[in-house]
PDB file of C-alpha atoms in Angstrom:
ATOM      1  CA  UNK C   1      36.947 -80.255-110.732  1.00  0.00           C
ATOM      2  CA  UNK C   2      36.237 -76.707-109.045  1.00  0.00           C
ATOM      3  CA  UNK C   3      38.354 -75.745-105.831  1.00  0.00           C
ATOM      4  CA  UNK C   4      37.519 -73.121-103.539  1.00  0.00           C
ATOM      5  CA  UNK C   5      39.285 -70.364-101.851  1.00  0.00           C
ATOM      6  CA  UNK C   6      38.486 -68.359 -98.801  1.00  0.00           C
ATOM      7  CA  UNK C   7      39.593 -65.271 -98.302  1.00  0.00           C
ATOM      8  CA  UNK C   8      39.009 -64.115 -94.653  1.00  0.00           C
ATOM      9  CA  UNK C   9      40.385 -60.648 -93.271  1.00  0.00           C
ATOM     10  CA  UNK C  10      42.043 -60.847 -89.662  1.00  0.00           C
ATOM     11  CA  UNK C  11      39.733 -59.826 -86.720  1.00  0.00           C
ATOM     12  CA  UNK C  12      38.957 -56.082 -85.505  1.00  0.00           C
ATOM     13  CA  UNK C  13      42.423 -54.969 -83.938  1.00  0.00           C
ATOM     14  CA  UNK C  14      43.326 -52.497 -81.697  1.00  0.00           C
ATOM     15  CA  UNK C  15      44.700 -50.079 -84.160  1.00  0.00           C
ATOM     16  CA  UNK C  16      41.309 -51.103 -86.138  1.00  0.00           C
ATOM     17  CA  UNK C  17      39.513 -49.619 -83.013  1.00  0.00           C
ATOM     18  CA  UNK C  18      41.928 -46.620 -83.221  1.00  0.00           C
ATOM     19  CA  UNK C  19      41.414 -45.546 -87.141  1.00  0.00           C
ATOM     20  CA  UNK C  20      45.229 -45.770 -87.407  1.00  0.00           C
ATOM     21  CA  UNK C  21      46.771 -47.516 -90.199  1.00  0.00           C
ATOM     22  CA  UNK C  22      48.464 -50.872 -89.459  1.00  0.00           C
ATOM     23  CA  UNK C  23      50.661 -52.140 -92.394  1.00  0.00           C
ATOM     24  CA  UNK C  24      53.052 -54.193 -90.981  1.00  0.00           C
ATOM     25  CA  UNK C  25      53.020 -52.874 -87.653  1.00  0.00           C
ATOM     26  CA  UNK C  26      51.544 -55.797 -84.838  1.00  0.00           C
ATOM     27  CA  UNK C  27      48.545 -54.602 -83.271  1.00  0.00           C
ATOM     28  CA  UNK C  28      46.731 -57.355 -81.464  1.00  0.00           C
ATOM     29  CA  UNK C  29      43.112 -58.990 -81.605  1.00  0.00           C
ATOM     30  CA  UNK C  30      40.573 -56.960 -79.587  1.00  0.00           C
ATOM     31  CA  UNK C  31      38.047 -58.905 -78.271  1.00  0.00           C
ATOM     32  CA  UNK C  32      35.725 -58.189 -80.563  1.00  0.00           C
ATOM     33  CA  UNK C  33      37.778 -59.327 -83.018  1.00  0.00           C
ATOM     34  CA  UNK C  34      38.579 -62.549 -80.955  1.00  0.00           C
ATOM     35  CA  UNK C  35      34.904 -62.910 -80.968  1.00  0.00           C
ATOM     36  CA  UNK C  36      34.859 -62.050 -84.920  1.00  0.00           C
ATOM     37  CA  UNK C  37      37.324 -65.038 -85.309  1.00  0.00           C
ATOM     38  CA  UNK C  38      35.923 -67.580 -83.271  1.00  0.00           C
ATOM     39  CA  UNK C  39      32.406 -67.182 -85.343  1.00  0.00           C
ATOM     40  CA  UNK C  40      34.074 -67.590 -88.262  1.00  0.00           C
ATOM     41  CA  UNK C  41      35.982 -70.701 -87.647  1.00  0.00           C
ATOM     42  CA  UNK C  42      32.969 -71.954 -86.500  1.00  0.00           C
ATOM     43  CA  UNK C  43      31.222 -70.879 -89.395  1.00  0.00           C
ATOM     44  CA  UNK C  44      34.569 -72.744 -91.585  1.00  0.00           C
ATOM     45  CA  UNK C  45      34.576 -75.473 -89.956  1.00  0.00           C
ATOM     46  CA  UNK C  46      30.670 -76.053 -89.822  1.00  0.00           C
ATOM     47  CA  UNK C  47      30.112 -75.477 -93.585  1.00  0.00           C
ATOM     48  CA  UNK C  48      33.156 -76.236 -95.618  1.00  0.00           C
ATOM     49  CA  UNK C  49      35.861 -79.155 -95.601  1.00  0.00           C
ATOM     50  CA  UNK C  50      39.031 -76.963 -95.721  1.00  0.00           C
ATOM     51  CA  UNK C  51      42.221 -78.990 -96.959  1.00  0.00           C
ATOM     52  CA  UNK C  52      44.451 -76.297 -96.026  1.00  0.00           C
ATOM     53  CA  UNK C  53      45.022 -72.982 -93.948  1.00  0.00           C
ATOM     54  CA  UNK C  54      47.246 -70.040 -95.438  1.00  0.00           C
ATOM     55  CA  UNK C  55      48.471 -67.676 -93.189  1.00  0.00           C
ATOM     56  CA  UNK C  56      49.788 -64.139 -93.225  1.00  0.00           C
ATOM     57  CA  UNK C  57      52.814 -64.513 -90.835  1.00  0.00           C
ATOM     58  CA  UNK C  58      52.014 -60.922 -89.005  1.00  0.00           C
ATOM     59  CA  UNK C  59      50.678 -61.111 -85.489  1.00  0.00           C
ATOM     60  CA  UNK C  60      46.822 -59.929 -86.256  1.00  0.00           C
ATOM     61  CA  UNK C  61      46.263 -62.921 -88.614  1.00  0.00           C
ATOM     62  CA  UNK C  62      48.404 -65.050 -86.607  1.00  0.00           C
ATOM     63  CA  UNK C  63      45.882 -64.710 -83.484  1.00  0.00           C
ATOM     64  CA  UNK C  64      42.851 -64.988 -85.725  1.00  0.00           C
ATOM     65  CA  UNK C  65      44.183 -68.506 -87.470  1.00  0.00           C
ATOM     66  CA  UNK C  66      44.911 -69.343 -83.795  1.00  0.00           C
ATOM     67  CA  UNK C  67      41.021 -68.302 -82.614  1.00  0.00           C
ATOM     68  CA  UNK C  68      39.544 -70.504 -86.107  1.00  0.00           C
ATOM     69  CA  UNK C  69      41.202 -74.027 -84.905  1.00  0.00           C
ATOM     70  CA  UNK C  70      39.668 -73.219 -81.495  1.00  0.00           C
ATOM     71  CA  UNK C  71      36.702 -72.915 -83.190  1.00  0.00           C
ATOM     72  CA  UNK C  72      36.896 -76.111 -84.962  1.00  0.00           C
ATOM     73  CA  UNK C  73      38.891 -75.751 -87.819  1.00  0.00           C
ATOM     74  CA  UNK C  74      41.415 -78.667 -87.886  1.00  0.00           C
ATOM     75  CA  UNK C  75      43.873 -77.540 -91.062  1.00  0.00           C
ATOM     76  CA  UNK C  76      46.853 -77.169 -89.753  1.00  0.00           C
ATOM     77  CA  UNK C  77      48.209 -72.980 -89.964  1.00  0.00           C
ATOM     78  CA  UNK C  78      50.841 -72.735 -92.978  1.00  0.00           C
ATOM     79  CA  UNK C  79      52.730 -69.185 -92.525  1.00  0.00           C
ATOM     80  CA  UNK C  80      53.013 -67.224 -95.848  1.00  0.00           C
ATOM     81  CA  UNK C  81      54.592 -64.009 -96.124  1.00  0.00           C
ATOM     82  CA  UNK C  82      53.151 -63.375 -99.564  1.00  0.00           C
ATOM     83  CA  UNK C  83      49.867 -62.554 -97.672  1.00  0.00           C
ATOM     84  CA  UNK C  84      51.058 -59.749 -95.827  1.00  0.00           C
ATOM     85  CA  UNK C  85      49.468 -56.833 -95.158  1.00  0.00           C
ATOM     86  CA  UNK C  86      51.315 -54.086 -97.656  1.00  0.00           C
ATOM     87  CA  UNK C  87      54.399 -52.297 -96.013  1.00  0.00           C
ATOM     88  CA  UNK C  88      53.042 -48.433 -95.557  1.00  0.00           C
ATOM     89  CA  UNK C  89      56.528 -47.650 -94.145  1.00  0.00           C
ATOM     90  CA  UNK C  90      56.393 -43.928 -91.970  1.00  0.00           C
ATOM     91  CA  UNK C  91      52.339 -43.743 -92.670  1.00  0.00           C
ATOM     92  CA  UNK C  92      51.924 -46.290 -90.141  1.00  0.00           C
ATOM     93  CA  UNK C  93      50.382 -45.815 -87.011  1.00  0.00           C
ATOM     94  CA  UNK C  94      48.919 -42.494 -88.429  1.00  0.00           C
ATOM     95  CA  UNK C  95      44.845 -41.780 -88.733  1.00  0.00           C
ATOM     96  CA  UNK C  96      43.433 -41.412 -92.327  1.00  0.00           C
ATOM     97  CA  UNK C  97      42.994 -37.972 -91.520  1.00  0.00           C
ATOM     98  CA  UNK C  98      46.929 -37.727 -90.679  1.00  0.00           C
ATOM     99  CA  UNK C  99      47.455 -39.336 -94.432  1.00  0.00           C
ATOM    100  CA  UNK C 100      45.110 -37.077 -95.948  1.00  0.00           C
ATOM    101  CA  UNK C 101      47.293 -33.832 -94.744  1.00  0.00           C
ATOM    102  CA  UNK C 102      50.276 -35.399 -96.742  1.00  0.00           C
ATOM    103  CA  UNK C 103      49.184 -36.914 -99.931  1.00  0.00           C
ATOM    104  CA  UNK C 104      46.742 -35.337-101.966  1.00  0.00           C
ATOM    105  CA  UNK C 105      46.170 -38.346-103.944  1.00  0.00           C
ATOM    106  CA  UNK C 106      44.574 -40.045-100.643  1.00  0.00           C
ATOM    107  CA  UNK C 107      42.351 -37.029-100.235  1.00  0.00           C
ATOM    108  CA  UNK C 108      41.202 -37.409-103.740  1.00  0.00           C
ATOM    109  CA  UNK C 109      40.706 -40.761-104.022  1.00  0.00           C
ATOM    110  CA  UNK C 110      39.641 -41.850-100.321  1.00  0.00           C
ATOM    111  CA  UNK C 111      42.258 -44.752-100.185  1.00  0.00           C
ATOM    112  CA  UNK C 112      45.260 -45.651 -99.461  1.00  0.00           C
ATOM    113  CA  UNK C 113      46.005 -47.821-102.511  1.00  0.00           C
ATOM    114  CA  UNK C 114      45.735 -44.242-104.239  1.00  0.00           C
ATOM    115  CA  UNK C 115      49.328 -43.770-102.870  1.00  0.00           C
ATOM    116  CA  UNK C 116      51.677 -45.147-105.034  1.00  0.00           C
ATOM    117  CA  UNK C 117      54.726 -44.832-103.251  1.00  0.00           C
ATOM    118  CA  UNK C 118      55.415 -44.596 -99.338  1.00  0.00           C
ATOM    119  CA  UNK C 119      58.632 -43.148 -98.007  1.00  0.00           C
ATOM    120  CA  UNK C 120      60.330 -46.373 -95.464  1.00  0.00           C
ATOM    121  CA  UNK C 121      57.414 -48.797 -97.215  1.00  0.00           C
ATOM    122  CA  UNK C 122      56.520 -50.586-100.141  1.00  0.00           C
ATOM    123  CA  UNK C 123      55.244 -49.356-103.693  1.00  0.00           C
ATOM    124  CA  UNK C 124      51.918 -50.040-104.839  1.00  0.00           C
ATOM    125  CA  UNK C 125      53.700 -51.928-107.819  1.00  0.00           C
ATOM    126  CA  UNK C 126      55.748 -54.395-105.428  1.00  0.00           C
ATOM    127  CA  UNK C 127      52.619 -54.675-103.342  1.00  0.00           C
ATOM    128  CA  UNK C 128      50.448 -56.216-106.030  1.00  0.00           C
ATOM    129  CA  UNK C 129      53.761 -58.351-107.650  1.00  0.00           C
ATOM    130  CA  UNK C 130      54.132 -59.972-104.008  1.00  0.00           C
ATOM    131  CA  UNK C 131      50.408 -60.910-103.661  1.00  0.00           C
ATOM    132  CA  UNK C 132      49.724 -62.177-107.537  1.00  0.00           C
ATOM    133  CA  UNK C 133      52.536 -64.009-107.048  1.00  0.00           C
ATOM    134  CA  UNK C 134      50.941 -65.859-103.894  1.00  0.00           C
ATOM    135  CA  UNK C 135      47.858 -66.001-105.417  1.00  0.00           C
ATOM    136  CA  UNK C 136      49.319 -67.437-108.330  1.00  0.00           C
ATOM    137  CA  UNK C 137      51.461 -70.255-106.456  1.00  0.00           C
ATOM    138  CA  UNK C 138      48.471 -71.222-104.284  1.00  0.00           C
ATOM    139  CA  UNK C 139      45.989 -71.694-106.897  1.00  0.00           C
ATOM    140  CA  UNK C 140      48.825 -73.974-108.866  1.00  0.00           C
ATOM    141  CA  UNK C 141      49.195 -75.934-105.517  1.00  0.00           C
ATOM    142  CA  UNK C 142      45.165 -76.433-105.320  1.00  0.00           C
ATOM    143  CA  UNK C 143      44.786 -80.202-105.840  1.00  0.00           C
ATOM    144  CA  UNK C 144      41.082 -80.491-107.951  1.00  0.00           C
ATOM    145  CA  UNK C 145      38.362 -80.266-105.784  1.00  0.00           C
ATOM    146  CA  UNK C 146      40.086 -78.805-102.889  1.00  0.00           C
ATOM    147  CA  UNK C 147      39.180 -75.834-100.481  1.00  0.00           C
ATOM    148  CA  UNK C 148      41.978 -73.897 -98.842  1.00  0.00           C
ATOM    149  CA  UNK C 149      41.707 -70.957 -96.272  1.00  0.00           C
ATOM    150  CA  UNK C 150      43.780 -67.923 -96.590  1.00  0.00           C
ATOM    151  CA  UNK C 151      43.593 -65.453 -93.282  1.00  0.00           C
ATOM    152  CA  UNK C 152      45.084 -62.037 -94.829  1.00  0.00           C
ATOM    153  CA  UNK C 153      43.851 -58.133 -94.732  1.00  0.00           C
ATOM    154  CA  UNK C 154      42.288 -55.721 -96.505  1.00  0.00           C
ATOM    155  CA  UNK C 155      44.759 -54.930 -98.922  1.00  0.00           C
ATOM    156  CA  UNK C 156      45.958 -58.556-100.465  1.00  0.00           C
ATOM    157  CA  UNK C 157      42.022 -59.837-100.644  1.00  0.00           C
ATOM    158  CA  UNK C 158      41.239 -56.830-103.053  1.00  0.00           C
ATOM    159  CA  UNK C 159      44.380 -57.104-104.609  1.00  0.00           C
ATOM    160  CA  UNK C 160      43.161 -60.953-105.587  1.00  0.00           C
ATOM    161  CA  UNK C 161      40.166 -59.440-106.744  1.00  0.00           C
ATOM    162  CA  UNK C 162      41.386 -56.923-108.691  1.00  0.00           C
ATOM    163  CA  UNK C 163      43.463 -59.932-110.356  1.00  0.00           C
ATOM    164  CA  UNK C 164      41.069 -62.011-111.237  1.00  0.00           C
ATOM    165  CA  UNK C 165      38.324 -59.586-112.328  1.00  0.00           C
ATOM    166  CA  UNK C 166      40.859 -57.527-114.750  1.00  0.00           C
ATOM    167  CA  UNK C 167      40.284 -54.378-112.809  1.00  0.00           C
ATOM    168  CA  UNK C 168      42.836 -51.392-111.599  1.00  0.00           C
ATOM    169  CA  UNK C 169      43.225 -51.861-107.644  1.00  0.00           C
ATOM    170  CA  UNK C 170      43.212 -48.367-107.276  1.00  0.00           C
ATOM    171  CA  UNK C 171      40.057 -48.342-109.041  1.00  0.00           C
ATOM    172  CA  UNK C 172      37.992 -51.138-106.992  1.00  0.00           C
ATOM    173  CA  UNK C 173      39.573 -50.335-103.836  1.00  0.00           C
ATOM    174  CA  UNK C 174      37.323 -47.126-102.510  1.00  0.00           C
ATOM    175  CA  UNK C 175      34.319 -49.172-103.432  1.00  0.00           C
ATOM    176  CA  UNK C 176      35.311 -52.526-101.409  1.00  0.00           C
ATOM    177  CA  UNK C 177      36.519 -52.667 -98.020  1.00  0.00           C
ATOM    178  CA  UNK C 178      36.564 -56.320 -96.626  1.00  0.00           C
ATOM    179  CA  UNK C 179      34.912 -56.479 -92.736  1.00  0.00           C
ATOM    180  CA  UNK C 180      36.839 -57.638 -90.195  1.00  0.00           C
ATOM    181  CA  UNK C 181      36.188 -61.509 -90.786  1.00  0.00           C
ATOM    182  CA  UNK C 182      34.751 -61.088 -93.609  1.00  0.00           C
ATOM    183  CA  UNK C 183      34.703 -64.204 -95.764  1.00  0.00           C
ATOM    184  CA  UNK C 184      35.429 -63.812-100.172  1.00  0.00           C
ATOM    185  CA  UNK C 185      35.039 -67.295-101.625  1.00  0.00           C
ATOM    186  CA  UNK C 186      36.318 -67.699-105.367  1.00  0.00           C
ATOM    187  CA  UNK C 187      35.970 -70.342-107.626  1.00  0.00           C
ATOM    188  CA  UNK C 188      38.755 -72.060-109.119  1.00  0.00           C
ATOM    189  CA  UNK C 189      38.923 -74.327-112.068  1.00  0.00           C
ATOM    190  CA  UNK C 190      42.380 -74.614-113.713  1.00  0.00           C
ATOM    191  CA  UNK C 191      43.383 -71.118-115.008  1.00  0.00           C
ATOM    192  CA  UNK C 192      39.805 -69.798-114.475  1.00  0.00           C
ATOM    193  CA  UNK C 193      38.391 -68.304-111.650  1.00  0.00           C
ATOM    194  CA  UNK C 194      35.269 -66.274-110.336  1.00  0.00           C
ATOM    195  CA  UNK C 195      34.107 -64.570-107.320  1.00  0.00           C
ATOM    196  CA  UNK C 196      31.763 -66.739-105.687  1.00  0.00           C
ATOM    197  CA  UNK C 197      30.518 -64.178-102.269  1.00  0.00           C
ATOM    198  CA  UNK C 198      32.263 -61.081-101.416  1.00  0.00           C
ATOM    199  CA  UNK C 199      32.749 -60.313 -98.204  1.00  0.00           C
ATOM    200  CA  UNK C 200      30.387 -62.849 -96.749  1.00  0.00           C
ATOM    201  CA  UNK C 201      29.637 -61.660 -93.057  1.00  0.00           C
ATOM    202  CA  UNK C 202      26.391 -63.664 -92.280  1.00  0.00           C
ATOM    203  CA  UNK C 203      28.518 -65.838 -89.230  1.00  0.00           C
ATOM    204  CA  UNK C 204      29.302 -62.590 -87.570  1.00  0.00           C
TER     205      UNK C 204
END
């Protein structure tokens, strides 16, 4: 049997608002991106039968699981720090255009997952290890036909992507940036698995 999982991004932030980079830092849910998170739980709760609800344990994500069972989403939150946002260490808080001034490689390549190492953060290489290895452990936990939930960023739902698709991160990331609420549904059956939407945005 085929499960399903959901990748949702956290709702527009404050810092989101700002253009400054986030990382692990805890901005908080504008109301916008209250707003974002509410539609989508409706949307989750409406149209799919989720068995569980994965959690990035940083504030942003916390607030959005907490605006999806208000919504109608009855799973119950599970807190996983696998789903983190990736560490960006003394670049956050900065503007793109801040990061630009100090690594060429982000100038070149127009994201941040062109920077392979960040002074106080996390490497690129640790980044992906932490979020396979998630990915990995939640897909062996996915019981048949089950659907599970996973409210994350930017960062870990292309890393997933780049995973499962055999691609370079680096490489997919300036050409996909998940929206705010944004919804990427993949397919899972055993050891395979295929992108079923990405980035899904019609409840917003």
């Amino acid at each position: 049997m085929t499960g399903r999982v959901l990748l949702v991004r956290h709702g527009e932030t404050t810092w989101n608002r700002d253009g400054r980079i986030q990382g692990w830092a805890d901005a908080t849910l504008t109301e916008t991106g209250r707003e974002q998170a509410r539609a989508v739980g409706a949307h989750l709760a409406d149209g799919h039968d989720l068995d569980r609800l994965v959690v990035s344990d940083l504030k942003r994500t916390l607030e959005t699981a907490a605006e999806l069972r208000a919504a109608g989403v009855a799973a119950e939150p599970e807190r996983a720090r696998a789903w983190r946002e990736r560490d960006f260490g003394d670049l956050q808080g900065l503007t793109r255009t801040a990061i630009a001034t100090r690594h060429p490689e982000y100038h070149r390549e127009g994201s941040l997952l062109a920077v392979r190492s960040v002074e106080g953060g996390e490497s690129l290489s640790a980044f992906e290890t932490r979020v396979r290895e998630g990915w990995e452990r939640l897909v062996d936990e996915l019981d048949g036909d089950e659907t599970a939930a996973v409210i994350t960023h930017g960062g870990p739902i292309r890393a997933v992507l780049a995973a499962v698709t055999g691609r370079e991160l680096a490489a997919l990331a300036p050409e996909f940036s998940p929206a705010n609420c944004g919804v990427t549904e993949l397919a899972v059956d055993g050891a395979a698995c295929s992108v079923v939407d990405r980035d899904g945005t019609d409840h917003l």
